[in-house]
Coordinates of C-alpha atoms and ligand atoms in Angstrom, one line a residue:
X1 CA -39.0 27.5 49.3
X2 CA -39.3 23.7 49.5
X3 CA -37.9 21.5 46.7
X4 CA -37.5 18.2 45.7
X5 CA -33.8 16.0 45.3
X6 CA -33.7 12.9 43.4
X7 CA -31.3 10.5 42.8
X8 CA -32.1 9.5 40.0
X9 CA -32.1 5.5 38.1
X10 CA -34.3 3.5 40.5
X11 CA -36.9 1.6 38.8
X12 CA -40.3 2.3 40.4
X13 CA -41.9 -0.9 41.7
X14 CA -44.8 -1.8 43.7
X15 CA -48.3 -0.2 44.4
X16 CA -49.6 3.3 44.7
X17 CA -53.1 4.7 45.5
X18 CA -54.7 7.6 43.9
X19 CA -56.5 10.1 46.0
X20 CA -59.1 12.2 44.3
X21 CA -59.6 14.3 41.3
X22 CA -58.3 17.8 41.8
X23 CA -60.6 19.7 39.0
X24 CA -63.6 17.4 40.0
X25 CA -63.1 18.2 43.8
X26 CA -63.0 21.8 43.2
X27 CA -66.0 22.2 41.2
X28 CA -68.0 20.1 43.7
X29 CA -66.4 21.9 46.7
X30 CA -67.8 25.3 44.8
X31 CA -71.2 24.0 44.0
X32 CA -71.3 22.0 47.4
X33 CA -72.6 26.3 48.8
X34 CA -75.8 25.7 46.7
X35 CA -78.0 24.5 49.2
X36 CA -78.6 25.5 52.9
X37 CA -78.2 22.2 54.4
X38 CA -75.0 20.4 54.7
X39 CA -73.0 18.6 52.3
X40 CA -70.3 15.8 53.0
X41 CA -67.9 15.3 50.7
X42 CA -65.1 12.5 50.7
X43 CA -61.8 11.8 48.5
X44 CA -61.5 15.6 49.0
X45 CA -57.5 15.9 47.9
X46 CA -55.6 17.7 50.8
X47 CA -53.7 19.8 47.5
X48 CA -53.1 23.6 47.8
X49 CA -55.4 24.8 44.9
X50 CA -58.5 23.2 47.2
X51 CA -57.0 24.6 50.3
X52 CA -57.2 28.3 48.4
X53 CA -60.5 27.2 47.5
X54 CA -61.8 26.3 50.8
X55 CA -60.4 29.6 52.2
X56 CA -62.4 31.1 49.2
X57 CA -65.6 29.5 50.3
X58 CA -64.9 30.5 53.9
X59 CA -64.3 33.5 52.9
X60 CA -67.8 34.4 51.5
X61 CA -69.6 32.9 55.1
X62 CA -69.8 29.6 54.4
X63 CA -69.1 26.9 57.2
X64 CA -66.3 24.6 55.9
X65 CA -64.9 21.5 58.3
X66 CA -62.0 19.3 57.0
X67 CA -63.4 16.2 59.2
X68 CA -61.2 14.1 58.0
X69 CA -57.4 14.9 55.6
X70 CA -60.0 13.8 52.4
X71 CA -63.8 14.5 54.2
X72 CA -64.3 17.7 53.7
X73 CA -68.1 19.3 55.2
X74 CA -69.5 22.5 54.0
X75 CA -72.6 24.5 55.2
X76 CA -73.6 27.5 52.6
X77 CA -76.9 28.5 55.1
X78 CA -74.6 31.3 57.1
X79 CA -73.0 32.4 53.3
X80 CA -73.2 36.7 54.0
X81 CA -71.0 38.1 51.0
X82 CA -71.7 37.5 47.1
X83 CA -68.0 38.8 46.0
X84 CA -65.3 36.6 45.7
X85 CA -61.7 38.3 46.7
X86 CA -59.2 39.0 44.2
X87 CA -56.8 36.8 46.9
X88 CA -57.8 33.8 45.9
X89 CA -58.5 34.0 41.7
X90 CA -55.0 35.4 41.8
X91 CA -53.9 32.1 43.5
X92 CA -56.8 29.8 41.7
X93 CA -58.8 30.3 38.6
X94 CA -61.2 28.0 39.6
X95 CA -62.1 30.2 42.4
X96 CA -64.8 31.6 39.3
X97 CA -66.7 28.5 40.4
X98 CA -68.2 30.1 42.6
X99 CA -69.7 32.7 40.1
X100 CA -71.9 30.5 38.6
X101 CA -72.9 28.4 42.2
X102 CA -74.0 32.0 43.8
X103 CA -75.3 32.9 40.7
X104 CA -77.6 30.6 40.5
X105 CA -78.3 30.6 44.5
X106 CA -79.2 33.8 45.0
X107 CA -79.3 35.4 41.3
X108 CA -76.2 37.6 42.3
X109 CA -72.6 37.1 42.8
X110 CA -69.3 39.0 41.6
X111 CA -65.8 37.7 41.5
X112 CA -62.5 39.2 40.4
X113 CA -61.3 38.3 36.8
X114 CA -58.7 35.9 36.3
X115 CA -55.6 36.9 34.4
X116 CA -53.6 34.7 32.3
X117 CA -51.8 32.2 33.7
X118 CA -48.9 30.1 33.1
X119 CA -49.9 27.8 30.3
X120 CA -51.3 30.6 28.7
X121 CA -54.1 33.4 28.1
X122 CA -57.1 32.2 29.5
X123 CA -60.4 33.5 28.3
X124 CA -63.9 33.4 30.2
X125 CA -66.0 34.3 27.7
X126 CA -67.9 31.3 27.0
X127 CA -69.0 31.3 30.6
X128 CA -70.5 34.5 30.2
X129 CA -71.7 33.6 27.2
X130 CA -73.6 31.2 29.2
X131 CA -74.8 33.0 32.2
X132 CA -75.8 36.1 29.5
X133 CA -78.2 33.2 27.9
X134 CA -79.5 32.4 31.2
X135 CA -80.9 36.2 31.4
X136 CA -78.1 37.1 33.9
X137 CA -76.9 40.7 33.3
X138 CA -73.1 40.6 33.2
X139 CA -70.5 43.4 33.8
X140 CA -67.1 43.6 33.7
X141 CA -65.7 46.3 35.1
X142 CA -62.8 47.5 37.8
X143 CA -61.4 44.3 37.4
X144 CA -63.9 42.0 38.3
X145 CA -67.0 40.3 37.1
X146 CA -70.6 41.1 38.1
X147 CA -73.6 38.8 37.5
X148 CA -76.5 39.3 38.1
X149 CA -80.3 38.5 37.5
X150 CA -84.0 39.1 38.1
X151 CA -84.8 35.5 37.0
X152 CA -83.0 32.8 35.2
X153 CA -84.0 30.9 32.3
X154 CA -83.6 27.9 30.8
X155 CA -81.6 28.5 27.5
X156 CA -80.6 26.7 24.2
X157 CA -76.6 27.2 24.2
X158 CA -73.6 26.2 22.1
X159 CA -70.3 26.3 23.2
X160 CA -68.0 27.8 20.3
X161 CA -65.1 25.7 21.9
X162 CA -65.0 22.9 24.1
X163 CA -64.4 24.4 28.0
X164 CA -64.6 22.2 31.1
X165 CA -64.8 25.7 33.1
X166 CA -67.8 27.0 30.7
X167 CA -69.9 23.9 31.0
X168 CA -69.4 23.2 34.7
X169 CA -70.1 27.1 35.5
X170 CA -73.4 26.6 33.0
X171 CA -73.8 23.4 34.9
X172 CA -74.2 25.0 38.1
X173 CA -76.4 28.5 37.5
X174 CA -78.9 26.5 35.0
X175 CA -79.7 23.8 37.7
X176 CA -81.2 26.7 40.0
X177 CA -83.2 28.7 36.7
X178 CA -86.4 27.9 35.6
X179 CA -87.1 25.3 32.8
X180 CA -85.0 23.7 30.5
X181 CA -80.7 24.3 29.5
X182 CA -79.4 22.7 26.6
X183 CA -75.3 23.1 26.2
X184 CA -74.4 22.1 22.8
X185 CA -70.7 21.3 22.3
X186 CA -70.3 20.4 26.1
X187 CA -67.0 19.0 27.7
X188 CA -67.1 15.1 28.3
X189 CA -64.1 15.3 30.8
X190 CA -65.1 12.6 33.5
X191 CA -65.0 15.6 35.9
X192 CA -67.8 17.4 34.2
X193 CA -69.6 14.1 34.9
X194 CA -69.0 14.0 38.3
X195 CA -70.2 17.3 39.0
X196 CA -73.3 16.2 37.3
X197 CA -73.5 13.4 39.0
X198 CA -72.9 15.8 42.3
X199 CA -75.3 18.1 41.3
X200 CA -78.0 15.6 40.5
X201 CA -77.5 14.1 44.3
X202 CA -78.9 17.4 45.6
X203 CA -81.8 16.6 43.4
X204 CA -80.4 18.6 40.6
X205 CA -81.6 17.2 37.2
X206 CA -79.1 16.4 34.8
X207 CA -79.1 14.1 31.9
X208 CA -76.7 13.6 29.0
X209 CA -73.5 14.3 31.2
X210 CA -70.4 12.5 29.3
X211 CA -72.1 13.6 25.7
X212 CA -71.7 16.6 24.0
X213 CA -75.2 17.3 24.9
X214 CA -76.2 17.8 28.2
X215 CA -80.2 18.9 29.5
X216 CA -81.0 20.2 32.2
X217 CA -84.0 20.5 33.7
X218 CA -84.2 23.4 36.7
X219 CA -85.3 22.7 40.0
X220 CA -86.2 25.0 42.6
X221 CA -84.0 24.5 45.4
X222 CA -81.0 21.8 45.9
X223 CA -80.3 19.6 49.2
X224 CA -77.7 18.3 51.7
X225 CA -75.8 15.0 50.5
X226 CA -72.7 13.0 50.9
X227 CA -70.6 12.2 48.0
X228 CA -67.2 10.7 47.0
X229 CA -65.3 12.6 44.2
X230 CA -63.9 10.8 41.7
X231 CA -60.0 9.3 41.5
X232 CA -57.6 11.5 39.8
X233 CA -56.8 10.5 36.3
X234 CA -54.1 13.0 35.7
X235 CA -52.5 11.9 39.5
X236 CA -52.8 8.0 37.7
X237 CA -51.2 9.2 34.3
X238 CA -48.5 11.0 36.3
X239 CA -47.5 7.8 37.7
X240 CA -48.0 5.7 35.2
X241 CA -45.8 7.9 32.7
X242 CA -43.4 7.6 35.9
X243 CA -43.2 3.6 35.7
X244 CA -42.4 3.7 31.9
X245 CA -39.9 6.6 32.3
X246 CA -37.9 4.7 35.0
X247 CA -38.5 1.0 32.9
X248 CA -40.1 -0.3 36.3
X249 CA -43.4 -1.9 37.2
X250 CA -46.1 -0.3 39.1
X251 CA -50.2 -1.0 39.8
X252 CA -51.7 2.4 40.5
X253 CA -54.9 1.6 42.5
X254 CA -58.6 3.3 42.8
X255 CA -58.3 4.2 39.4
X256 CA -61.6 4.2 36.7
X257 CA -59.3 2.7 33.6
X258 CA -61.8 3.7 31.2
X259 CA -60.6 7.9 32.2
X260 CA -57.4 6.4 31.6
X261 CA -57.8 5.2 28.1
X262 CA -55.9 7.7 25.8
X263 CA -53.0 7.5 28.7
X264 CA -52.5 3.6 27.9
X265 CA -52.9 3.4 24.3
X266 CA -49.9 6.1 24.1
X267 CA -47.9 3.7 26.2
X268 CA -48.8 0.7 24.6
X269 CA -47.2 2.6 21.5
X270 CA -44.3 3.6 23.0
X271 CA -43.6 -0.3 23.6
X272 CA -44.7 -0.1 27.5
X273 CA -47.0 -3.1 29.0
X274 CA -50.1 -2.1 30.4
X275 CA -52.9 -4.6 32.4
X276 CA -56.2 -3.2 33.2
X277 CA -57.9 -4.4 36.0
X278 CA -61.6 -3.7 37.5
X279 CA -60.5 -0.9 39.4
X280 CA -56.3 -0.9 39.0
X281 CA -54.2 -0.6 35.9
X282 CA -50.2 -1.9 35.8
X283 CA -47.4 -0.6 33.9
X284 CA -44.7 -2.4 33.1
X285 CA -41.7 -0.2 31.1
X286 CA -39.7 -2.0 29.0
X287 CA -37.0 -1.1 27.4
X288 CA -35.8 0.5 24.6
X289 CA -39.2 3.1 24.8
X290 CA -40.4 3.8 21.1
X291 CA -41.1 7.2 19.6
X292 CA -44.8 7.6 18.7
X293 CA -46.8 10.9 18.1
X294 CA -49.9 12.5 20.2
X295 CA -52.1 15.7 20.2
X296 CA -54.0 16.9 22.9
X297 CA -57.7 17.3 22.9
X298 CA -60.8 17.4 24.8
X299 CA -61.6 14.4 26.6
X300 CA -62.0 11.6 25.6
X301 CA -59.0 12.6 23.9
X302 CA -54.9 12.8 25.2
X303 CA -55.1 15.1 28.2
X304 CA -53.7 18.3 27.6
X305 CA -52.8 17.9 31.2
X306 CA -50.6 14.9 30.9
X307 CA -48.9 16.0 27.8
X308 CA -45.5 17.0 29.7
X309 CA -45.5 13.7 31.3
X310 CA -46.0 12.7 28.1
X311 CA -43.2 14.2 26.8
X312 CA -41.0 13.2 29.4
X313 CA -41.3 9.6 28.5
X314 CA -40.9 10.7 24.7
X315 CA -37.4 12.0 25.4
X316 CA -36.1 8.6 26.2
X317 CA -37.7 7.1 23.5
X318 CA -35.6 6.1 20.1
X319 CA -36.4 7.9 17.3
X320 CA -38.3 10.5 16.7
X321 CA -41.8 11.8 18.5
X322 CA -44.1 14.9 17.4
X323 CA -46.3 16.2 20.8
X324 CA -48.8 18.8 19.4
X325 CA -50.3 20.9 22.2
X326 CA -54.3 22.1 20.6
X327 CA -55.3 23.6 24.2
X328 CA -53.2 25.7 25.5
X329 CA -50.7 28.2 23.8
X330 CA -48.0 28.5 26.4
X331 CA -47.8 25.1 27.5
X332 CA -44.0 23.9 26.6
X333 CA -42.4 26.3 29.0
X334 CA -40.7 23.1 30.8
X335 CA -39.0 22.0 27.3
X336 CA -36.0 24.4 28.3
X337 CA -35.8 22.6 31.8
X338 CA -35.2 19.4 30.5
X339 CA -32.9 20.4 27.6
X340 CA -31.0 21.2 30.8
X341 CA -31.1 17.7 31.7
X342 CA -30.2 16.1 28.1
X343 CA -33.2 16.2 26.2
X344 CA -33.6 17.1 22.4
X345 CA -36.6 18.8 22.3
X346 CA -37.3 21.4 19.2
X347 CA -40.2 23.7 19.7
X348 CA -41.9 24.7 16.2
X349 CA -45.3 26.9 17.1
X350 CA -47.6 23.9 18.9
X351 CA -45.6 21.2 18.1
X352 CA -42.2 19.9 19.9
X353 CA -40.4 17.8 17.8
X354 CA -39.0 15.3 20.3
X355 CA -35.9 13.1 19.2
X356 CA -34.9 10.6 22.5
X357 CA -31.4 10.0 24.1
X358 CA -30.5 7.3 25.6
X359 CA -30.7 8.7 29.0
X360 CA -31.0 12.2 31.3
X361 CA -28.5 13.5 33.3
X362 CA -29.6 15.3 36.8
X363 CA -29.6 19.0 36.7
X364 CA -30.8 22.1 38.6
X365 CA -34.1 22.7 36.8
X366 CA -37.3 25.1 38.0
X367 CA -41.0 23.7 37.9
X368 CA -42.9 26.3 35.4
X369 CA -46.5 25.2 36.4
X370 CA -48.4 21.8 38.1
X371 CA -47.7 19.7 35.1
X372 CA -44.7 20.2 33.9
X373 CA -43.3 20.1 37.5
X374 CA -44.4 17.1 37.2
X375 CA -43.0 15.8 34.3
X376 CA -39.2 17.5 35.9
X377 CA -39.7 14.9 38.6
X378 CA -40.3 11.8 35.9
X379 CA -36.9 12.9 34.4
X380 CA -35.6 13.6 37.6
X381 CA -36.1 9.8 38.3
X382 CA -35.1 8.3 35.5
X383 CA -31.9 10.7 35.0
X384 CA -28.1 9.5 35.8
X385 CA -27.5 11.7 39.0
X386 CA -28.9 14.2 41.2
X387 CA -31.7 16.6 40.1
X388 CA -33.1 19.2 42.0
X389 CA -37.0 20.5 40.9
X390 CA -37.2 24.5 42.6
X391 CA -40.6 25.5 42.8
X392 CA -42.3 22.6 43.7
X393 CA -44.9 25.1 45.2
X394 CA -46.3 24.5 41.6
X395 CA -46.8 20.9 41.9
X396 CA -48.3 20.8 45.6
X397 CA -50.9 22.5 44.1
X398 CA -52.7 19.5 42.7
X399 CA -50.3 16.2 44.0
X400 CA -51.2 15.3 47.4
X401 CA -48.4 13.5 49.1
X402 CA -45.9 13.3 46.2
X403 CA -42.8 12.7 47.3
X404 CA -44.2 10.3 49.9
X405 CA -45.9 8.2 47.0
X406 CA -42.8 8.1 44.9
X407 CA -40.7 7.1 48.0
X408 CA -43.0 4.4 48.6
X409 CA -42.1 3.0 45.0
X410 CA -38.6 2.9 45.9
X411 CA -37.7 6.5 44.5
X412 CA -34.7 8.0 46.3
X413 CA -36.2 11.5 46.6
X414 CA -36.7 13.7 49.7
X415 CA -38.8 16.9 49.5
X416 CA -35.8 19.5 51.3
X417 CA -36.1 23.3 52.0
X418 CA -32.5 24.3 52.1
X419 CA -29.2 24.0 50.2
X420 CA -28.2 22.5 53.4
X421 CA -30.3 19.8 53.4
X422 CA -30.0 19.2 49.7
X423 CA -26.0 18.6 50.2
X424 CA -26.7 16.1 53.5
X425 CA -29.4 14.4 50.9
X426 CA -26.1 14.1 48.4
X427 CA -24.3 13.0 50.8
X428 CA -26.4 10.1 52.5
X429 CA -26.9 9.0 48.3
X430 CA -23.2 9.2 46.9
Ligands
EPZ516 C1 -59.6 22.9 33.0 O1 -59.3 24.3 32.8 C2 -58.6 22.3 34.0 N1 -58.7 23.1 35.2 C3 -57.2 22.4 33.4 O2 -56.3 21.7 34.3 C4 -57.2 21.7 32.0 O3 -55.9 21.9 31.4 C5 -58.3 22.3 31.1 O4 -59.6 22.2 31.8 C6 -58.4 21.5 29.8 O5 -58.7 20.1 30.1 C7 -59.7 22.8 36.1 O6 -60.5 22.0 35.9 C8 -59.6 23.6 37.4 P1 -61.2 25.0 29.5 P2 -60.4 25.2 32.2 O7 -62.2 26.0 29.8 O8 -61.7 24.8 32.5 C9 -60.6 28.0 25.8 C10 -54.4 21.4 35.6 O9 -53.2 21.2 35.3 N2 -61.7 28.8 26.4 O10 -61.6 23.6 29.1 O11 -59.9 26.6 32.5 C11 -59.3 28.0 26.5 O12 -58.5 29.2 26.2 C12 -55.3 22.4 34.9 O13 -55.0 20.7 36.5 C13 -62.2 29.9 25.7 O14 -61.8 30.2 24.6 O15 -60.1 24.9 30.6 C14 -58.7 26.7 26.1 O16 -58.0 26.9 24.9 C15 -54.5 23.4 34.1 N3 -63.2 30.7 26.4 C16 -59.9 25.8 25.9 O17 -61.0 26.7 25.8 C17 -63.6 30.3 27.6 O18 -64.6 31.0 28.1 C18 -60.2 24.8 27.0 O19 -60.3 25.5 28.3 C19 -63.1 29.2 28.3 C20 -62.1 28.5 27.7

């Protein structure tokens, strides 16, 4: 099991370059088997959850070719199976993806049902909710899902809650029905736009992605194309929260600042410098970091999935920060990690009542999921002394290259796979 040792204290200076956006990539990647001819796809991140995807889409017949590390081409003509293993929803949710694509390809498909996860119970009924509008019969049974349908039809539907998953799965079996989709209450994440965006470049037709409102009108049949995912803004956040945490003074590049919005104004508050640029955005940490208060929401609000990072930087700050979580119910696992590292962190229900120290102190600590990992290593960096993150498994999931970024920055990290190496790693530092 691979881990990652820091020696921690090094400002983070320079330039970094975002790849592209996990959740858009594997959406696209999933809908990319909707037509017969091929499709190209660039600023594909080589991450583990697309890797399980791939193998996913493989899997069912597909042709899949990583040309390139981030080129990634896929041919759904030779797809011969509608049921998508167990294997991989175990390993990735977003596997269910695929539901909605075959769905709406051949007006069958059936996947295993995802469990829980780590950040918390994760229901699908909105998707079926969805598909069920759409005229698709759907059956849960055994443990999996089964979808299926004569026809499709256009349908007028609302979304009871705000889900990126729902409206993307909609997204995908409503551009293959016939006539017209509203979703009411649709997510505005900037990945749900891309997909759109994706979608409408195999002559899908899509309007109103970005609003809560999206039409769509069906088309018969989709076509080949080449397309560039979107950059990551959760990756840009991640460092971002990383140059304030450390007080150093980094320009992540290929970023879309606008995605990034809610992720500035919270370090502006917390007394960090922030320049936007056309297509690049700097952070300058200054110190002392100031407590200020944030809730997740749907986009274009705080990103439930930067709110450990979040936090993090919060436990450095002086006085005293609230972080409410409104997303996900399980999503402060990593609080107990970083007590073990110095923080003063008080859980009460959603909210974690954050008062900052003046510093961190390495520690053994154990990544719960992808984000919070991630937020182990920001402390990890700015903490006196060594800090080893186990389970990093969790974070190469969706952070292509981390460790090699960080170093790049100036971080004294190394990503190690025994105790061996992580006493030669003490040694070189001390
Ligand atoms: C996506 O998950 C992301 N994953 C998550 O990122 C992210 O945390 C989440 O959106 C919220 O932004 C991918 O894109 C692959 P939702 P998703 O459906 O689509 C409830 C990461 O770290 N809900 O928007 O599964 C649900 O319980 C990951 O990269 C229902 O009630 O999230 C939650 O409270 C972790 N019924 C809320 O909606 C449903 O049918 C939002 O979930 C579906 C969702």
């Amino acid at each position: 099991m691979e881990q990652y040792v820091i020696k921690g204290g090094t400002p983070l200076k320079g330039d970094v370059e975002i790849g592209g956006a996990k959740n858009a990539a594997l959406a696209i990647l999933a809908a990319a088997v909707m037509t017969d001819d091929s499709v190209i796809i660039r600023n594909v991140p080589d991450v583990r959850d697309v890797n399980v995807l791939l193998g996913a889409i493989e899997d069912i017949g597909a042709h899949v070719e990583r040309i390139e590390r981030n080129v990634v081409m896929i041919n759904g003509s030779t797809i011969s199976g509608l049921s998508v293993d167990y294997e991989y929803i175990k390993k990735i949710r977003a596997s269910y993806y695929l539901l909605g694509a075959l769905l709406g390809k051949y007006r069958r498909a059936e996947v295993a049902l995802p469990g829980g996860c780590d950040i918390g119970t994760r229901p699908i009924d909105l998707h079926i909710k969805g598909f069920k509008a759409l005229g698709a019969d759907v059956d849960i049974s055994y443990g999996l899902i089964s979808a299926q349908a004569e026809k499709l039809e256009g349908a007028h539907i609302y979304l009871d809650k705000v889900s990126v998953g729902a409206t993307i799965n909609i997204l995908m079996a409503a551009s293959l029905s016939e006539g017209k989709t509203i979703i009411d209450n649709a997510a505005r994440e900037p990945h749900v736009v891309d997909v759109a965006n994706f979608l409408n470049s195999m002559g899908a037709d899509i309007r109103g992605a970005g609003t809560e409102s999206i039409r769509i009108n069906g088309v018969k049949k989709l076509h080949g194309t080449e397309y560039s995912v979107i950059p990551d803004q959760i990756e840009a956040g991640t460092f971002m929260f990383a140059a304030a945490a450390t007080h150093g003074d980094v320009t992540v590049r290929n970023v879309i600042p606008k995605h990034l919005e809610a992720t500035t104004a919270k370090l502006l508050e917390a007394g960090c410098q922030v320049v936007e640029f056309d297509d690049a955005v700097r952070v300058i940490g200054t110190a002392p970091l100031h407590s200020t208060s944030v809730t997740t929401l749907p986009y274009p609000g705080f990103p439930t999935d930067m709110q450990p990072q979040m936090t993090a930087v919060l436990g450095l700050a002086s006085g005293v920060s609230t972080v409410t979580e409104s997303i996900w119910e399980n999503r402060f696992k990593y609080v107990d990690e970083l007590a073990r590292m110095g923080a003063n962190i008080r859980v009460e229900s959603n909210v974690a009542i954050v008062t900052g120290v003046d510093h961190y102190t390495g520690a053994r600590v154990q990544a719960p999921d992808l984000r919070a990992g991630a937020a182990l290593v920001i402390a990890g960096l700015a903490a006196d002394g060594i800090t080893v993150v186990d389970d990093i498994y969790y974070i190469q999931r969706g952070y292509e290259a981390f460790s090699e970024k960080l170093q790049r920055l100036g971080a004294t990290m190394e990503k190690v796979d025994s105790e061996r190496e992580i006493q030669k790693f003490i040694l070189k530092v001390s």
